[in-house]
PDB file of C-alpha atoms in Angstrom:
ATOM      1  CA  MET A  15      -6.116 -11.110  21.234  1.00 61.00           C
ATOM      2  CA  THR A  16      -9.557 -10.740  19.695  1.00 59.00           C
ATOM      3  CA  GLU A  17     -10.930  -9.107  16.595  1.00 58.00           C
ATOM      4  CA  GLN A  18     -14.445  -7.610  16.098  1.00 60.00           C
ATOM      5  CA  THR A  19     -15.895  -8.480  12.702  1.00 56.00           C
ATOM      6  CA  HIS A  20     -18.293  -6.384  10.752  1.00 57.00           C
ATOM      7  CA  THR A  21     -21.191  -8.641  11.794  1.00 57.00           C
ATOM      8  CA  GLY A  22     -20.386  -8.057  15.479  1.00 56.00           C
ATOM      9  CA  ASP A  23     -18.888 -11.533  16.081  1.00 67.00           C
ATOM     10  CA  VAL A  24     -15.570 -11.764  17.831  1.00 73.00           C
ATOM     11  CA  ARG A  25     -12.769 -13.956  16.420  1.00 79.00           C
ATOM     12  CA  GLU A  26      -9.522 -14.896  18.083  1.00 89.00           C
ATOM     13  CA  LEU A  27      -6.631 -13.468  16.120  1.00 87.00           C
ATOM     14  CA  ALA A  28      -5.042 -16.921  16.264  1.00 90.00           C
ATOM     15  CA  ASP A  29      -8.007 -18.176  14.197  1.00 93.00           C
ATOM     16  CA  VAL A  30      -7.514 -15.640  11.392  1.00 93.00           C
ATOM     17  CA  PRO A  31      -5.596 -17.207   8.426  1.00 94.00           C
ATOM     18  CA  ALA A  32      -2.208 -15.654   7.697  1.00 94.00           C
ATOM     19  CA  VAL A  33      -3.278 -14.690   4.171  1.00 94.00           C
ATOM     20  CA  GLU A  34      -6.120 -12.643   5.596  1.00 94.00           C
ATOM     21  CA  VAL A  35      -3.842 -10.866   8.100  1.00 94.00           C
ATOM     22  CA  ILE A  36      -1.333 -10.068   5.322  1.00 96.00           C
ATOM     23  CA  SER A  37      -4.050  -8.953   2.904  1.00 96.00           C
ATOM     24  CA  ARG A  38      -5.670  -6.665   5.496  1.00 95.00           C
ATOM     25  CA  ALA A  39      -2.295  -5.112   6.327  1.00 97.00           C
ATOM     26  CA  ALA A  40      -1.666  -4.548   2.625  1.00 97.00           C
ATOM     27  CA  VAL A  41      -5.088  -2.911   2.145  1.00 97.00           C
ATOM     28  CA  MET A  42      -4.522  -0.643   5.147  1.00 98.00           C
ATOM     29  CA  LEU A  43      -1.121   0.395   3.758  1.00 98.00           C
ATOM     30  CA  MET A  44      -2.648   0.988   0.300  1.00 98.00           C
ATOM     31  CA  SER A  45      -5.427   3.103   1.780  1.00 98.00           C
ATOM     32  CA  SER A  46      -2.912   5.137   3.788  1.00 98.00           C
ATOM     33  CA  ALA A  47      -0.762   5.754   0.764  1.00 98.00           C
ATOM     34  CA  ALA A  48      -3.713   6.831  -1.325  1.00 97.00           C
ATOM     35  CA  GLU A  49      -4.721   9.324   1.401  1.00 97.00           C
ATOM     36  CA  LYS A  50      -1.137  10.649   1.617  1.00 97.00           C
ATOM     37  CA  LEU A  51      -1.122  11.064  -2.165  1.00 97.00           C
ATOM     38  CA  GLY A  52      -4.277  13.094  -1.956  1.00 95.00           C
ATOM     39  CA  LEU A  53      -6.189  10.566  -4.085  1.00 95.00           C
ATOM     40  CA  SER A  54      -9.354  10.854  -1.983  1.00 91.00           C
ATOM     41  CA  SER A  55      -9.727  14.485  -2.928  1.00 90.00           C
ATOM     42  CA  PRO A  56     -11.341  15.792  -6.114  1.00 91.00           C
ATOM     43  CA  ASP A  57      -8.084  17.718  -6.707  1.00 91.00           C
ATOM     44  CA  PRO A  58      -5.213  15.655  -5.276  1.00 85.00           C
ATOM     45  CA  ASP A  59      -2.785  18.613  -5.611  1.00 85.00           C
ATOM     46  CA  GLU A  60      -4.961  20.611  -3.219  1.00 87.00           C
ATOM     47  CA  SER A  61      -5.648  17.816  -0.681  1.00 89.00           C
ATOM     48  CA  GLU A  62      -5.077  18.719   2.949  1.00 92.00           C
ATOM     49  CA  HIS A  63      -3.731  15.168   3.390  1.00 93.00           C
ATOM     50  CA  LEU A  64      -1.101  15.327   0.611  1.00 95.00           C
ATOM     51  CA  ASP A  65       2.232  14.409   2.114  1.00 97.00           C
ATOM     52  CA  LEU A  66       4.729  12.807  -0.296  1.00 97.00           C
ATOM     53  CA  ASP A  67       7.303  12.081   2.398  1.00 97.00           C
ATOM     54  CA  GLU A  68       4.741  10.067   4.352  1.00 98.00           C
ATOM     55  CA  ALA A  69       3.446   8.424   1.130  1.00 98.00           C
ATOM     56  CA  ARG A  70       6.992   7.312   0.245  1.00 98.00           C
ATOM     57  CA  ARG A  71       7.323   5.594   3.636  1.00 98.00           C
ATOM     58  CA  VAL A  72       4.009   3.801   3.448  1.00 98.00           C
ATOM     59  CA  ILE A  73       4.511   2.716  -0.199  1.00 98.00           C
ATOM     60  CA  THR A  74       7.972   1.370   0.670  1.00 98.00           C
ATOM     61  CA  ALA A  75       6.520  -0.561   3.632  1.00 98.00           C
ATOM     62  CA  LEU A  76       3.779  -1.970   1.365  1.00 98.00           C
ATOM     63  CA  ALA A  77       6.388  -3.007  -1.274  1.00 98.00           C
ATOM     64  CA  GLY A  78       8.393  -4.832   1.398  1.00 98.00           C
ATOM     65  CA  LEU A  79       5.319  -6.630   2.724  1.00 98.00           C
ATOM     66  CA  VAL A  80       4.129  -7.631  -0.761  1.00 97.00           C
ATOM     67  CA  THR A  81       7.581  -8.786  -1.897  1.00 97.00           C
ATOM     68  CA  ALA A  82       8.129 -10.801   1.278  1.00 97.00           C
ATOM     69  CA  SER A  83       4.718 -12.416   1.236  1.00 97.00           C
ATOM     70  CA  VAL A  84       3.742 -12.772  -2.446  1.00 94.00           C
ATOM     71  CA  GLU A  85       4.127 -16.558  -2.367  1.00 94.00           C
ATOM     72  CA  TYR A  86       1.481 -16.789   0.387  1.00 94.00           C
ATOM     73  CA  LEU A  87      -1.117 -14.437  -1.158  1.00 94.00           C
ATOM     74  CA  GLY A  88      -2.406 -16.833  -3.796  1.00 92.00           C
ATOM     75  CA  PRO A  89      -5.126 -15.162  -5.930  1.00 93.00           C
ATOM     76  CA  HIS A  90      -4.767 -11.979  -3.850  1.00 91.00           C
ATOM     77  CA  ALA A  91      -1.216 -11.397  -5.113  1.00 95.00           C
ATOM     78  CA  GLY A  92      -2.121  -9.979  -8.542  1.00 95.00           C
ATOM     79  CA  PRO A  93      -4.593  -7.357  -7.398  1.00 96.00           C
ATOM     80  CA  ILE A  94      -2.331  -6.291  -4.496  1.00 96.00           C
ATOM     81  CA  ARG A  95       0.696  -5.994  -6.807  1.00 96.00           C
ATOM     82  CA  GLU A  96      -1.357  -3.980  -9.280  1.00 97.00           C
ATOM     83  CA  GLY A  97      -2.540  -1.665  -6.499  1.00 97.00           C
ATOM     84  CA  LEU A  98       1.066  -1.183  -5.354  1.00 98.00           C
ATOM     85  CA  GLN A  99       2.207  -0.313  -8.903  1.00 97.00           C
ATOM     86  CA  ALA A 100      -0.651   2.134  -9.296  1.00 97.00           C
ATOM     87  CA  LEU A 101       0.402   3.868  -6.101  1.00 98.00           C
ATOM     88  CA  GLN A 102       4.038   3.954  -7.242  1.00 98.00           C
ATOM     89  CA  ARG A 103       2.945   5.541 -10.508  1.00 97.00           C
ATOM     90  CA  ALA A 104       0.692   8.033  -8.727  1.00 96.00           C
ATOM     91  CA  PHE A 105       3.645   8.999  -6.480  1.00 97.00           C
ATOM     92  CA  ARG A 106       5.781   9.646  -9.547  1.00 96.00           C
ATOM     93  CA  GLU A 107       3.019  11.790 -11.104  1.00 94.00           C
ATOM     94  CA  ALA A 108       2.573  13.786  -7.887  1.00 95.00           C
ATOM     95  CA  SER A 109       6.288  14.501  -7.513  1.00 95.00           C
ATOM     96  CA  ALA A 110       7.597  17.846  -8.732  1.00 93.00           C
ATOM     97  CA  HIS A 111      10.950  16.126  -9.366  1.00 94.00           C
ATOM     98  CA  PRO A 112      10.193  12.420  -9.986  1.00 92.00           C
ATOM     99  CA  ASP A 113      12.694   9.852  -8.909  1.00 95.00           C
ATOM    100  CA  GLU A 114      14.588   7.970 -11.615  1.00 93.00           C
ATOM    101  CA  PRO A 115      13.035   4.573 -12.399  1.00 93.00           C
ATOM    102  CA  GLY A 116      14.247   2.132  -9.826  1.00 95.00           C
ATOM    103  CA  ASN A 117      14.657   4.854  -7.155  1.00 96.00           C
ATOM    104  CA  GLY A 118      11.019   5.528  -6.399  1.00 97.00           C
ATOM    105  CA  PRO A 119       9.214   4.376  -3.234  1.00 98.00           C
ATOM    106  CA  GLY A 120       9.537   0.636  -2.783  1.00 97.00           C
ATOM    107  CA  GLU A 121      11.278   0.102  -6.106  1.00 97.00           C
ATOM    108  CA  LYS A 122      14.281  -1.405  -4.405  1.00 97.00           C
ATOM    109  CA  TYR A 123      11.904  -4.287  -3.627  1.00 96.00           C
ATOM    110  CA  THR A 124       9.736  -4.358  -6.732  1.00 95.00           C
ATOM    111  CA  GLY A 125      12.115  -3.173  -9.427  1.00 95.00           C
ATOM    112  CA  PRO A 126      11.481  -0.085 -11.586  1.00 95.00           C
ATOM    113  CA  VAL A 127       7.910   1.045 -12.162  1.00 92.00           C
ATOM    114  CA  TYR A 128       7.287   3.242 -15.211  1.00 87.00           C
TER     115      TYR A 128
END
């Protein structure tokens, strides 16, 4: 399998370090969650992309990935964890009836986020 880079070069997926694959997957999940939370819109509550059910799923998947791979992320772990927590807080703020701490998306993996 090959991958096209932003400079046009092609790399074999086997040559891409695991930390880069994991980090890219995390960034993709974070971006998806932000879109599903409406965060790309000037008024998130009015976003045509707002879908809390979908956001819950993506945030939970991100939490599982981060929890399972944190030991491999090195210096990337902190910023990725902070991004995940920000999304979990944004989800709580966007919810008409917020989950109890510990029951929000991904919190079974990360612990309660306030």
